[in-house]
Coordinates of C-alpha atoms (C1' of nucleotides) in Angstrom, one line a residue:
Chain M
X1035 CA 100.3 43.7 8.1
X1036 CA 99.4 40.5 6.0
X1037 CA 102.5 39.4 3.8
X1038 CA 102.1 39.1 0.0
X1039 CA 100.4 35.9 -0.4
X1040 CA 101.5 33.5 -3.4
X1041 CA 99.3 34.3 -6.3
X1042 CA 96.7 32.2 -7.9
X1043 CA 96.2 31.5 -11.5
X1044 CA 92.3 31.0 -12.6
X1045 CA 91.4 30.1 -16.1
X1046 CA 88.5 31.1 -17.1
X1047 CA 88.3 29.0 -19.6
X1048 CA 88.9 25.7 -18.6
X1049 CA 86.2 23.1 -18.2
X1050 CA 87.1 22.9 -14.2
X1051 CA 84.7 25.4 -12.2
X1052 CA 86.6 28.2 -11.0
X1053 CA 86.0 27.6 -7.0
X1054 CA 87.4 24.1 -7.6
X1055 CA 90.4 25.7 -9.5
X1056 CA 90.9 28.1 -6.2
X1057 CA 90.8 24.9 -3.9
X1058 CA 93.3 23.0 -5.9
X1059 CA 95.7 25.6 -5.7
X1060 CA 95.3 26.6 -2.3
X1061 CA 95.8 23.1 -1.2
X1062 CA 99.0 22.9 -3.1
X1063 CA 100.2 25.8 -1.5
X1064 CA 99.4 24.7 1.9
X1065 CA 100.6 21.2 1.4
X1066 CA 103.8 22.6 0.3
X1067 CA 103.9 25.0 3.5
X1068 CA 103.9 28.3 1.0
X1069 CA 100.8 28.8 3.4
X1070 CA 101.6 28.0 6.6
X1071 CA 99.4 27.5 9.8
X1072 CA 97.7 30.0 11.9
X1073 CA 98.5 32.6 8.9
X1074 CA 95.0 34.3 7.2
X1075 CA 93.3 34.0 3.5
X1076 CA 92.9 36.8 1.9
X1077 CA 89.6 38.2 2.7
X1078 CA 86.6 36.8 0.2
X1079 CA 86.3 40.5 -1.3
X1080 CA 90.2 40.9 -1.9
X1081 CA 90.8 37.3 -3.5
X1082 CA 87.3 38.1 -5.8
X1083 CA 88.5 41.3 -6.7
X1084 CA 92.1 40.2 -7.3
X1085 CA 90.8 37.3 -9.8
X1086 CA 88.3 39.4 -10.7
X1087 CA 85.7 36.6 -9.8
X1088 CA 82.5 36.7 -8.1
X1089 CA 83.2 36.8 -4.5
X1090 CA 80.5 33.9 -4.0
X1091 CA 82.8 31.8 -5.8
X1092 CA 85.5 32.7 -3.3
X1093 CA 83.1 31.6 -0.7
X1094 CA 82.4 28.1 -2.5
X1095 CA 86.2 27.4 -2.7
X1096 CA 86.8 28.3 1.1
X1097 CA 83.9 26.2 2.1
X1098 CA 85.3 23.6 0.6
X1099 CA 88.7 24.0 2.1
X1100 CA 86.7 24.1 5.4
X1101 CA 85.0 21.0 4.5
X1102 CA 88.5 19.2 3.9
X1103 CA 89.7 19.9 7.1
X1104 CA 92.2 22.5 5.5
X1105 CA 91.1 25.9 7.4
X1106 CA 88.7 27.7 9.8
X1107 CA 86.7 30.6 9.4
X1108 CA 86.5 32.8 12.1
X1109 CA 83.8 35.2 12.2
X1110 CA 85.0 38.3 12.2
X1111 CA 88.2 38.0 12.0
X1112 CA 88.4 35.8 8.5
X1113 CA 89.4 32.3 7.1
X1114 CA 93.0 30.6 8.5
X1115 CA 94.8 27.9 7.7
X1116 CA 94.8 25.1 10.3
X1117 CA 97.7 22.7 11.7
X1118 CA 98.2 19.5 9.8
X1119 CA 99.6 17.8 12.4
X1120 CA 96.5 18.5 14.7
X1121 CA 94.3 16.8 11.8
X1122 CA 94.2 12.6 12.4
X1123 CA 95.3 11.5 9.3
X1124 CA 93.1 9.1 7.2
X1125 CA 93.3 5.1 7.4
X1126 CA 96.5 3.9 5.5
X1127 CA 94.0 2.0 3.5
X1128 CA 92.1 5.2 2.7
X1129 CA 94.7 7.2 1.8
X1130 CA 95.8 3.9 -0.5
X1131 CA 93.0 3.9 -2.8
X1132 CA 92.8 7.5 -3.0
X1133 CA 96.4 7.7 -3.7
X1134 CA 96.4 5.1 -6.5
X1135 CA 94.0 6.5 -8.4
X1136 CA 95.2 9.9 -8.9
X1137 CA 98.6 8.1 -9.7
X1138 CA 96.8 5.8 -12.3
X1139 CA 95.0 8.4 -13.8
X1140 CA 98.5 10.8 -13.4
X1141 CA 99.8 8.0 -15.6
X1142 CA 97.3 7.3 -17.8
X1143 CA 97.2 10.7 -19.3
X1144 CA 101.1 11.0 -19.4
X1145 CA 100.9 7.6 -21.3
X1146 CA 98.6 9.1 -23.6
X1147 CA 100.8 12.5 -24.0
X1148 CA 103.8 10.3 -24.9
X1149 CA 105.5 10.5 -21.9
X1150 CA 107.1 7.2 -20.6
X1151 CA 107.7 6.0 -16.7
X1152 CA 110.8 7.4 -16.1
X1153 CA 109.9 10.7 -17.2
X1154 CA 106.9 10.5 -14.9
X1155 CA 109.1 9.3 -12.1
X1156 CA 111.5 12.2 -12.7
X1157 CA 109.1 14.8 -12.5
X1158 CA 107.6 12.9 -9.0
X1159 CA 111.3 13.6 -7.5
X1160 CA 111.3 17.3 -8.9
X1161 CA 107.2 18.2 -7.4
X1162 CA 108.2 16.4 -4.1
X1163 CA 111.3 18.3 -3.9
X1164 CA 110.0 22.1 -5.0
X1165 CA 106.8 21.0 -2.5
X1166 CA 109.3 20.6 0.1
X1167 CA 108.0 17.1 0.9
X1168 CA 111.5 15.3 1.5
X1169 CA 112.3 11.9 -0.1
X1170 CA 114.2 9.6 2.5
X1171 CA 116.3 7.4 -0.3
X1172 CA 117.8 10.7 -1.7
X1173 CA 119.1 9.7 -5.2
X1174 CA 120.3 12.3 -6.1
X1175 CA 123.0 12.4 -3.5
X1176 CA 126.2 11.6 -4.7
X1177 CA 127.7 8.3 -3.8
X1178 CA 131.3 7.6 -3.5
X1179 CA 132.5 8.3 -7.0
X1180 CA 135.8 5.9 -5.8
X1181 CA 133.6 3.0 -5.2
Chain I
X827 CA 83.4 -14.1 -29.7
X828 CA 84.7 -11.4 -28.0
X829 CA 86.8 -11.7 -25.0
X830 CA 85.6 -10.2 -21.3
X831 CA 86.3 -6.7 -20.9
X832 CA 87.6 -5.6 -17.9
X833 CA 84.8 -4.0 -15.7
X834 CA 84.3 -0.3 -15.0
X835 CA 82.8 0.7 -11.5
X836 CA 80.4 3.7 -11.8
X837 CA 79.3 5.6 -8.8
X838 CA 76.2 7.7 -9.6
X839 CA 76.3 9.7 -6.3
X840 CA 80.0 11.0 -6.7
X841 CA 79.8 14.7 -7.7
X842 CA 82.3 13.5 -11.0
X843 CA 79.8 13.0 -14.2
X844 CA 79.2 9.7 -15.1
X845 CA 80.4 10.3 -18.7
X846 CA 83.9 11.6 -17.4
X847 CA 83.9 8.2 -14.6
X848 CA 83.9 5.8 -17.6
X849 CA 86.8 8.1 -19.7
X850 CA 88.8 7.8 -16.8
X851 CA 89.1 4.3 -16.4
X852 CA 89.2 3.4 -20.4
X853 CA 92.3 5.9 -20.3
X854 CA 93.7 3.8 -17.9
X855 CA 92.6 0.4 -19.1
X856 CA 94.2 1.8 -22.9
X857 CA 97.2 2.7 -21.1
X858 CA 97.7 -0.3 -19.4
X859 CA 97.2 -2.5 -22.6
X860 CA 94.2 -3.8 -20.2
X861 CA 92.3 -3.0 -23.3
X862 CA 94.9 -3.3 -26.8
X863 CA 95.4 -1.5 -30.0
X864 CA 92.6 -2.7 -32.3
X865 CA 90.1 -3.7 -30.2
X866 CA 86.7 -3.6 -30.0
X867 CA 85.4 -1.4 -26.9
X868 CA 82.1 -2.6 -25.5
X869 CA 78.8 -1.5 -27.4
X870 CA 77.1 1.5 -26.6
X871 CA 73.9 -0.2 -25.6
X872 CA 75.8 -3.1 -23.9
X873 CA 77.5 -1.1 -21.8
X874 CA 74.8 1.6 -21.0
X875 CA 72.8 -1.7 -19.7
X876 CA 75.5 -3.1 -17.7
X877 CA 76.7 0.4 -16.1
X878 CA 72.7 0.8 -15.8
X879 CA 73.4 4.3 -17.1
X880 CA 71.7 6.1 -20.4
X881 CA 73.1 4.9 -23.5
X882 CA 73.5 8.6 -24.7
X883 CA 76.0 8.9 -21.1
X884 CA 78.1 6.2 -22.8
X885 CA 78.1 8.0 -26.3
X886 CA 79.4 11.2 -24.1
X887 CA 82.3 8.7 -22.7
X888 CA 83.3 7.3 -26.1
X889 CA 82.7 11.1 -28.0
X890 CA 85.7 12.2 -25.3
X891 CA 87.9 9.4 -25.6
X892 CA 87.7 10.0 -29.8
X893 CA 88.6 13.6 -29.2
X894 CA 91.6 12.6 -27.1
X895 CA 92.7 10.5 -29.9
X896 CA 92.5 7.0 -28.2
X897 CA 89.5 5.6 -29.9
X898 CA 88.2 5.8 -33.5
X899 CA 84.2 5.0 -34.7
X900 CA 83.9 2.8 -37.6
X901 CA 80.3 3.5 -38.3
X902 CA 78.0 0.4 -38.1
X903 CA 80.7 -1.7 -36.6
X904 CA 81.9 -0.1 -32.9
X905 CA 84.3 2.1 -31.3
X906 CA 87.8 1.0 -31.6
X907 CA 91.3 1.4 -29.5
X908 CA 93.7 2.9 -31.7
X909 CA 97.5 2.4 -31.6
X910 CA 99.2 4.4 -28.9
X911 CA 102.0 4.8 -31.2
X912 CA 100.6 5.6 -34.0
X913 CA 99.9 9.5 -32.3
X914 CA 102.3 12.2 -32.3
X915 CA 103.2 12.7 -28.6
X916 CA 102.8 16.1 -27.0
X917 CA 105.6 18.8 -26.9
X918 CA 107.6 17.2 -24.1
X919 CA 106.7 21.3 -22.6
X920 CA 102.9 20.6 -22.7
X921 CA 103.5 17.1 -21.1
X922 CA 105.3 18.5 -18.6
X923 CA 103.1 21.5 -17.8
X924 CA 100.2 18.8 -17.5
X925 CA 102.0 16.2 -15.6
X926 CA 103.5 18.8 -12.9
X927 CA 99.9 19.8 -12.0
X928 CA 98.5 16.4 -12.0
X929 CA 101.6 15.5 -9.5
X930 CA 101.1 18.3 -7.5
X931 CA 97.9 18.0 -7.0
X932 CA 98.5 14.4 -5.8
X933 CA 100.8 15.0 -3.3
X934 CA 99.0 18.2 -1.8
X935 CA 95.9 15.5 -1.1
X936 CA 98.6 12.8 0.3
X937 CA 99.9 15.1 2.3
X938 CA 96.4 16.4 3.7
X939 CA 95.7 12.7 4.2
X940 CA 98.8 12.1 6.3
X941 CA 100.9 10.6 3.7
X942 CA 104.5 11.6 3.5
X943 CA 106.9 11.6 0.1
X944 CA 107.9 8.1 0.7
X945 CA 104.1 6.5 1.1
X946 CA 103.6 8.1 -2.2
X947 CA 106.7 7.1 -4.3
X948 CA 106.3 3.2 -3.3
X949 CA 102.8 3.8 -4.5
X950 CA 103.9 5.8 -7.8
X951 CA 106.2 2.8 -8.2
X952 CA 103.9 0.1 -7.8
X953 CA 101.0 1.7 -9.7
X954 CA 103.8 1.1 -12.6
X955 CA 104.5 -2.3 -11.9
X956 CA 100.7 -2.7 -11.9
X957 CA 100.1 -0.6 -15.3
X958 CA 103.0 -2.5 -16.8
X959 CA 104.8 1.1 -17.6
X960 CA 108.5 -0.4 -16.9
X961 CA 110.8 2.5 -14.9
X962 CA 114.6 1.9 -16.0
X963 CA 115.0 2.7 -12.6
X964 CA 118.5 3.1 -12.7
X965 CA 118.6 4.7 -9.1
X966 CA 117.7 1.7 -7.2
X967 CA 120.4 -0.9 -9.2
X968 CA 123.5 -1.8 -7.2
X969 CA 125.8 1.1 -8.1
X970 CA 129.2 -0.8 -6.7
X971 CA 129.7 -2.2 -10.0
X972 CA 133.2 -1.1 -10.0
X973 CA 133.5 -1.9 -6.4
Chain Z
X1141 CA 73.2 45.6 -24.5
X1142 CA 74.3 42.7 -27.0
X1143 CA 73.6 43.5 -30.8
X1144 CA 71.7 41.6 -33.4
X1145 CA 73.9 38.6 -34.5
X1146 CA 73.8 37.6 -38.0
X1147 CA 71.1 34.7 -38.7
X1148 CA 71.2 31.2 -39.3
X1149 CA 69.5 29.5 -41.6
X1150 CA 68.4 26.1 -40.8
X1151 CA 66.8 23.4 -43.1
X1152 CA 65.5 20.3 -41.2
X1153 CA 64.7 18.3 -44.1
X1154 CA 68.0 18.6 -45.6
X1155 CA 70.1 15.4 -44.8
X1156 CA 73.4 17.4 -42.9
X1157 CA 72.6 17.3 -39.7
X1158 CA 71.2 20.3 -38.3
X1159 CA 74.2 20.7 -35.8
X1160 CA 76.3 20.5 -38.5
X1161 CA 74.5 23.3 -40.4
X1162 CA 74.5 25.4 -37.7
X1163 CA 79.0 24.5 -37.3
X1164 CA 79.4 25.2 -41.0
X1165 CA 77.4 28.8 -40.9
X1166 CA 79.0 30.1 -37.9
X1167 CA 82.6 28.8 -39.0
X1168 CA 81.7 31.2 -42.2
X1169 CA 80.8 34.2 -40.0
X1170 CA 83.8 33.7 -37.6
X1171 CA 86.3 33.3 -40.7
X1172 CA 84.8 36.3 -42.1
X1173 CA 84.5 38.3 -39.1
X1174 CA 80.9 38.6 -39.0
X1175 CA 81.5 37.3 -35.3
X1176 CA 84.8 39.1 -33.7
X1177 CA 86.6 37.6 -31.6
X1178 CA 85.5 38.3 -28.1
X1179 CA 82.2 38.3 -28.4
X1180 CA 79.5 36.1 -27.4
X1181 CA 77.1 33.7 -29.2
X1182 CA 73.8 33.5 -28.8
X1183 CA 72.8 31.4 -25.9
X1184 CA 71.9 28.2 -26.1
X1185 CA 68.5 28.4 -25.1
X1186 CA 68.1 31.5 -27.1
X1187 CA 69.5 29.9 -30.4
X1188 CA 67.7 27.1 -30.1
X1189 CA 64.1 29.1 -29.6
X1190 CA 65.2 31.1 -32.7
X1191 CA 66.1 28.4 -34.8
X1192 CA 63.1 25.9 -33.6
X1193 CA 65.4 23.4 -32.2
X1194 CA 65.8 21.5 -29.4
X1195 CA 68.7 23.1 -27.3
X1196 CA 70.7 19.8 -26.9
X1197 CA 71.4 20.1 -30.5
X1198 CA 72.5 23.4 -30.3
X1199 CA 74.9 22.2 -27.2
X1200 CA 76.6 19.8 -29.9
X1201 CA 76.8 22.7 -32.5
X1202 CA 79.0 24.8 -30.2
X1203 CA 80.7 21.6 -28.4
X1204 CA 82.3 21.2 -32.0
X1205 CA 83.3 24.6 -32.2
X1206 CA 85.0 24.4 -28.8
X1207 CA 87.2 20.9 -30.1
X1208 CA 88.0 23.0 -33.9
X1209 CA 89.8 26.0 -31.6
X1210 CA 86.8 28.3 -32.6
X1211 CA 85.3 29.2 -29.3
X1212 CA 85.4 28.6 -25.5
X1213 CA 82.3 28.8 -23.2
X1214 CA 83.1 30.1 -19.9
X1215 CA 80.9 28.6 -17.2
X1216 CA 77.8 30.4 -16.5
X1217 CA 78.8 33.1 -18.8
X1218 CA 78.4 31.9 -22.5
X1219 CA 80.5 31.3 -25.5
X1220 CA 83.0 33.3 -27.0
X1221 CA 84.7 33.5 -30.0
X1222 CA 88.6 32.9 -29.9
X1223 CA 90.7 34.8 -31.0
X1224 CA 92.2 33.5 -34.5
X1225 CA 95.8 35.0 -34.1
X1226 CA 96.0 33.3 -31.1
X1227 CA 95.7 29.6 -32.2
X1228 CA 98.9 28.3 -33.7
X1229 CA 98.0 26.9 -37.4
X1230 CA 98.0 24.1 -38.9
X1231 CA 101.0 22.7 -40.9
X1232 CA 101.4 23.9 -44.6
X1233 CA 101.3 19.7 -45.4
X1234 CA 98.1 19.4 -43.6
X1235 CA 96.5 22.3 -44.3
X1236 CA 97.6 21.7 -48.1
X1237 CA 95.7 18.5 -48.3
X1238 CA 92.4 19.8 -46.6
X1239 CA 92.2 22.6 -49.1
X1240 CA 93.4 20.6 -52.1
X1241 CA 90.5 17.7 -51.8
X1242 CA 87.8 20.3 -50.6
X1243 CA 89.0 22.3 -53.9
X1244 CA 88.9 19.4 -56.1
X1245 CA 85.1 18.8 -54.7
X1246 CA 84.2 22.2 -55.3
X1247 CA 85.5 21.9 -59.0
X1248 CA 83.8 18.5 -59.3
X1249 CA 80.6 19.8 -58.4
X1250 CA 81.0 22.7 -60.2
X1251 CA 81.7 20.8 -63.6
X1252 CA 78.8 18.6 -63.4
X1253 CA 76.7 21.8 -63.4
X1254 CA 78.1 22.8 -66.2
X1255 CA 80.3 25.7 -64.7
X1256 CA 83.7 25.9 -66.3
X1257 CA 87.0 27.1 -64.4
X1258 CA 86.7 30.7 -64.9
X1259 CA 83.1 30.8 -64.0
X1260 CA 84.5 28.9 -60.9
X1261 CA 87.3 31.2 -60.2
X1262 CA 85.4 34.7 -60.7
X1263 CA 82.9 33.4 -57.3
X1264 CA 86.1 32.3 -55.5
X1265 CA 87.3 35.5 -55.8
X1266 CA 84.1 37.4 -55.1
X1267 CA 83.6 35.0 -52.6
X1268 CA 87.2 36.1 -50.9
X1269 CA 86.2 39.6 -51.0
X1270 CA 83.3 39.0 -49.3
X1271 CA 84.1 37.6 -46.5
X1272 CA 86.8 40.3 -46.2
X1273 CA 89.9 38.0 -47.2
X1274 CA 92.3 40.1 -48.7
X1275 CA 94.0 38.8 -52.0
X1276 CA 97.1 40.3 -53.1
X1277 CA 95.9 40.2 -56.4
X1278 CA 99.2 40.2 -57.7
X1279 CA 98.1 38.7 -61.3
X1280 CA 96.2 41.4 -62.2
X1281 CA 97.9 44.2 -61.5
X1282 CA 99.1 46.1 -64.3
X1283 CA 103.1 45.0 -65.0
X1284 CA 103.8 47.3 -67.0
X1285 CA 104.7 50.1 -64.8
X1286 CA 108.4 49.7 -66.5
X1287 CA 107.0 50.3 -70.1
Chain W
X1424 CA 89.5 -5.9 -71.6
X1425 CA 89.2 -3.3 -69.1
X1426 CA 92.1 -0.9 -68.1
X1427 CA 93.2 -0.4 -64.5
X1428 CA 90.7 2.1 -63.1
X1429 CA 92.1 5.0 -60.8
X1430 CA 92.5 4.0 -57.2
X1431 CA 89.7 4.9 -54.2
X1432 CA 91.4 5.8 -51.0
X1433 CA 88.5 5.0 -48.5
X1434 CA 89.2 6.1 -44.6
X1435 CA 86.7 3.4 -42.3
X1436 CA 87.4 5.9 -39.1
X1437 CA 86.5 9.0 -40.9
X1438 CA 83.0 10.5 -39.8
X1439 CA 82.0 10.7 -43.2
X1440 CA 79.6 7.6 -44.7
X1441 CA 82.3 5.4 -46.8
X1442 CA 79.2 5.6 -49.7
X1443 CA 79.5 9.4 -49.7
X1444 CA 83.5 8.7 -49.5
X1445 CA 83.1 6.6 -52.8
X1446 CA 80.7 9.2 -54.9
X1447 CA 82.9 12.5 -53.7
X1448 CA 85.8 10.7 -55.6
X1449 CA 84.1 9.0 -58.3
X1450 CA 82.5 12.5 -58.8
X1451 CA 86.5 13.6 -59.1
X1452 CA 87.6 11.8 -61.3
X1453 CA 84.6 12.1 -63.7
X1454 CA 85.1 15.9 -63.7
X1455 CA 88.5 15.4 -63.8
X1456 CA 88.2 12.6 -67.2
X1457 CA 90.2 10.5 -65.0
X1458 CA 87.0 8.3 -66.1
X1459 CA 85.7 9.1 -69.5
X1460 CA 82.5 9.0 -70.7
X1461 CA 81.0 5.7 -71.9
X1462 CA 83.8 3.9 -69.6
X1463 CA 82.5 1.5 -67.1
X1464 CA 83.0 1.4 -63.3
X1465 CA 84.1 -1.3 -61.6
X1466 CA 81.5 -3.8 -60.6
X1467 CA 80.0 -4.1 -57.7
X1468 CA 81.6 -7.1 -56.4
X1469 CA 84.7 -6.0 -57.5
X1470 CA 85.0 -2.5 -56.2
X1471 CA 83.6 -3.9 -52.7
X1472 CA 86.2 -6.8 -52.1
X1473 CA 89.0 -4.2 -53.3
X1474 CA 88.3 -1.4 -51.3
X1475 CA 86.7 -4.3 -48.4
X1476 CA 83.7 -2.5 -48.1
X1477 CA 80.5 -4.5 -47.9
X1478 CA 78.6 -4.7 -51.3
X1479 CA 75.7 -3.1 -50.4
X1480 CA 77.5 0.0 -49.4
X1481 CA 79.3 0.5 -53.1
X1482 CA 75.4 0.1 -54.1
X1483 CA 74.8 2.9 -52.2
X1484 CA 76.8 5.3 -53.8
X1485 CA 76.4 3.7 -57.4
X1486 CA 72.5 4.4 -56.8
X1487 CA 73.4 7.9 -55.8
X1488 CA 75.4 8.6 -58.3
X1489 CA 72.9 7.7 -60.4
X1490 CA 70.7 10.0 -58.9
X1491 CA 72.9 12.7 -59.6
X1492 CA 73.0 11.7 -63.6
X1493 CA 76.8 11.1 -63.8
X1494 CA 76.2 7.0 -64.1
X1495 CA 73.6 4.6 -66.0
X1496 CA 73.0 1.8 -65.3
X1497 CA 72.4 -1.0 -67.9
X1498 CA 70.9 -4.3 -66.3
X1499 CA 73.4 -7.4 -66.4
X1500 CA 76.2 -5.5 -68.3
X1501 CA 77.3 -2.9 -65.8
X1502 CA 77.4 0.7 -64.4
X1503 CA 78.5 3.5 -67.0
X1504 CA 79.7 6.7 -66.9
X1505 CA 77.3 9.2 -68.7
X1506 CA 78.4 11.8 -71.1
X1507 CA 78.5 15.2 -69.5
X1508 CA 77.7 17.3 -72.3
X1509 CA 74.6 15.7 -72.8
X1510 CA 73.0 16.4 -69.2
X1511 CA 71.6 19.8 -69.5
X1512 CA 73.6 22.6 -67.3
X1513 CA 71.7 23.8 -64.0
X1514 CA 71.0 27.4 -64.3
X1515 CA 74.0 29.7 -63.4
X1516 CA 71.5 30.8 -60.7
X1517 CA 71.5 27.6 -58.8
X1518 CA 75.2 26.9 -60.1
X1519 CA 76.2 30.2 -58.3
X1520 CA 74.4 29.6 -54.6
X1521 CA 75.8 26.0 -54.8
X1522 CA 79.2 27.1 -55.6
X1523 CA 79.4 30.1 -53.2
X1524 CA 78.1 28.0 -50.3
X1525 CA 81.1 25.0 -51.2
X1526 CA 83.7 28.0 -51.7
X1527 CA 82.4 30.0 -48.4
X1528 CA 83.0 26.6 -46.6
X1529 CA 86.8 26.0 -48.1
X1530 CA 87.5 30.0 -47.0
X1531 CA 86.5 29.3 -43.6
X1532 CA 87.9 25.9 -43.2
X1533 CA 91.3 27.2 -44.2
X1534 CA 91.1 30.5 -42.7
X1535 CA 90.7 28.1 -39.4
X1536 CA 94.0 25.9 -40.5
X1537 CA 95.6 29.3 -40.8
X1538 CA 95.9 30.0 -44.5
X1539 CA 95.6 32.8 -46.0
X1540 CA 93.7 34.0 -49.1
X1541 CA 96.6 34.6 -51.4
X1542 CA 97.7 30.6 -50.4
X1543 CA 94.2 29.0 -51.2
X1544 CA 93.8 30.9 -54.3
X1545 CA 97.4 29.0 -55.5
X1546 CA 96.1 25.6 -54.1
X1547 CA 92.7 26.4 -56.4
X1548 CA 94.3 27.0 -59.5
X1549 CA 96.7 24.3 -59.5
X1550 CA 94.0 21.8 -58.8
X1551 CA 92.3 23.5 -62.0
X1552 CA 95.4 22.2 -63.4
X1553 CA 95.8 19.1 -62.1
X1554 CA 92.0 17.8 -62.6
X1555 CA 92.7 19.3 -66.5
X1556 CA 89.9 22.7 -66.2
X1557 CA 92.0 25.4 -68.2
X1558 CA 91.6 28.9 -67.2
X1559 CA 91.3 31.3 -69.7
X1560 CA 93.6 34.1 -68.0
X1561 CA 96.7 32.0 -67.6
X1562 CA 98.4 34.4 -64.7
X1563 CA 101.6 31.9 -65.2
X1564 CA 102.1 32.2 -68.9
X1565 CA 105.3 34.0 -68.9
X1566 CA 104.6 38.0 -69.5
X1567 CA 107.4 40.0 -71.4
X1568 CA 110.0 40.5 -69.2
X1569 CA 111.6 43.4 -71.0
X1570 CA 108.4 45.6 -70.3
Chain L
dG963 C1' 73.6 -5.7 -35.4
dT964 C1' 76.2 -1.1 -35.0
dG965 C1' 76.5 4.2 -34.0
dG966 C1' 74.1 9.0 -35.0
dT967 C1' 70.5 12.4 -34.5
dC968 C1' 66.8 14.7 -32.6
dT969 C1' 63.3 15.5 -29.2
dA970 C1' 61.4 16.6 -24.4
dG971 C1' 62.0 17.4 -20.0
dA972 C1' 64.0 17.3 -15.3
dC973 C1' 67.6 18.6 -12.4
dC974 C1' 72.0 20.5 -11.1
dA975 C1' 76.2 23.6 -11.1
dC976 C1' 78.2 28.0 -12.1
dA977 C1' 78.7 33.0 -11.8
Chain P
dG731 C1' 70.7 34.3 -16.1
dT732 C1' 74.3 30.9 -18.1
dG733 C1' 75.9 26.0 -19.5
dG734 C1' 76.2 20.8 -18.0
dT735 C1' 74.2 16.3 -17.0
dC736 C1' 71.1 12.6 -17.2
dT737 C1' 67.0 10.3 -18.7
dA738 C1' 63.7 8.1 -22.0
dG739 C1' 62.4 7.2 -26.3
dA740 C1' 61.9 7.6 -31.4
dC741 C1' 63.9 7.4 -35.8
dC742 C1' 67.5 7.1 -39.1
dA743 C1' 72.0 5.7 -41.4
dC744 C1' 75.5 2.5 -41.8
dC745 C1' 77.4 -2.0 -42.7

DNA sequence: GTGGTCTAGACCACA
DNA sequence: GTGGTCTAGACCACC
């Protein structure tokens, strides 16, 4: 008996196609371990019907996640998520230039919303910790007030 | 005689549009201060032959970045950068809604890379330094003041 | 089975811009309900055959409508018109200045036709009615319900 | 000696032409007797290094207003503002479609911004007011308030 | 010189 | 089917 999966929200809408939407998401939620490995998608009809979206845009978005390394369809028997740690991570170097960039561009548009680098930084520390990604220098700890 | 721009890289073959390549890196370049308040951005024909893209692709770009209030058209005489300041920022609410997906989304493909919370903060921190957005960061000065 | 949408009229040789015309005549039918919110503009090709334009100018009619709040097109679907309700308006200050200098225009072109300000206000108020814009009319009910 | 003409507010980043910015409010404030007939405009030179505009643009919309019989002008003494009574009225016919069209377009623009009829119809008879075009029913003389 | 408009047509992405 | 992108080129308007 499959467990109530988190949901996903789709916006119609929004410039972004709606499988690319579904992958975004669904990455989130299995970076942050709210998906966790070995455990099944929801089955191509039941996520369509559930978002009320065609259900070949359910199979674009778990292509994708196949593509990325992410999960593994099994025929038959449906799509799963895969270990992380069984995935060779990408070249520091890769991972580098990727990384930048989606933190330029994170900042860029925060910039141009008004928001300054401390704000940005603060809402870093809250993502990592709600993602469950844990930050070694915990700042937030309290230091000896007697100091 | 106007100064060198900084350059833009364009990658034809990447699925992103062309058009939405070049607004990416002029949001950054505006909020960097790469490219100031006031000044002129490159023609559209100048830099539709030095991207080697359509001219019309670089109208796109510079329609977008008008929209998003970072450049003005003074008809006959160029696109201009317009004064950060000048805009009313977002409702700290929007910014944050935006910002939270934009961080999350960074740290789901870190961690599917192999990155953990730590790779990515030194890079979040640097990519200030580098986009000259100061962090206060009050967390990391010497706290035995009183000591 | 989608029904017959009110027509555009289009005049090439006139110097507005023909996307422009085609912005300006749908805003009218959407303020005035013509198009409900909900349903779905013509589609681009479609208009464009219709009207005896190229499609692309078309695209820029309806990508303007998109940036005023007027209508979203959902991918592979169409455009839609947006609910009104649902936007939040405009300041009184701003919305006071638009009105007063397109007012002041309409007056000005008025008077060097030779209309005077009652000829001017009997068509804004047939205008009003319609395009199904209620006025409370207020002035010209009868006061003397007391006598 | 010639008296200080009423100030031109001209926007350079607004879309519309700076010429066509010039005639709308030169076409105001000839409506509005803010410039009376047989007065002279500015010059040329003059009107362009105040509002620092080239020349050739205030040309522009001298030449059009020309076109439109509001101004004559007399070679080497200047441009002059023609007496309205003496252009013959367009027929109320042509007056009316004109006048409906501009009055459609201020109903949907600030139906869009959120206003309401009731709020435009205040805004329309105070700039009757203000640009000095008396209404025959004056709705705010004060009616007996012992009925 | 600058940007803006319109056209014609190919190709792709989305649902 | 829908809209989105890119190209190529002509022509105009603006300053």
């Amino acid at each position: 008996m499959p467990r109530d999966l988190p949901p996903l929200s789709i916006d119609p809408c929004s410039g972004e196609p709606i499988w690319r939407q579904i992958v975004e998401q669904l990455k989130v939620q299995i970076a942050s371990r709210e998906l966790t490995p070995g455990e099944r998608l929801p089955s191509i009809r039941n996520l369509g019907s559930t978002l009320k979206v065609n259900p070949r845009t359910v199979v674009r978005a778990y292509e994708e996640l196949g593509h990325l390394g992410l999960v593994v369809t099994r025929q038959g028997q449906g799509v799963f998520v895969l270990n992380g740690e069984a995935r060779e991570p990408a070249s520091q170097h890769a991972r580098r230039a990727v990384l930048e960039d989606l933190t330029r561009r994170m900042l860029a548009e925060g910039t141009r919303m008004g928001a300054d680098a401390d704000e940005m930084l603060a809402i870093f520390e809250e993502t990592c910790q709600a993602m469950q990604l844990p930050l070694s220098k915990s700042e937030t700890t309290p230091r000896n007030a007697s100091c």
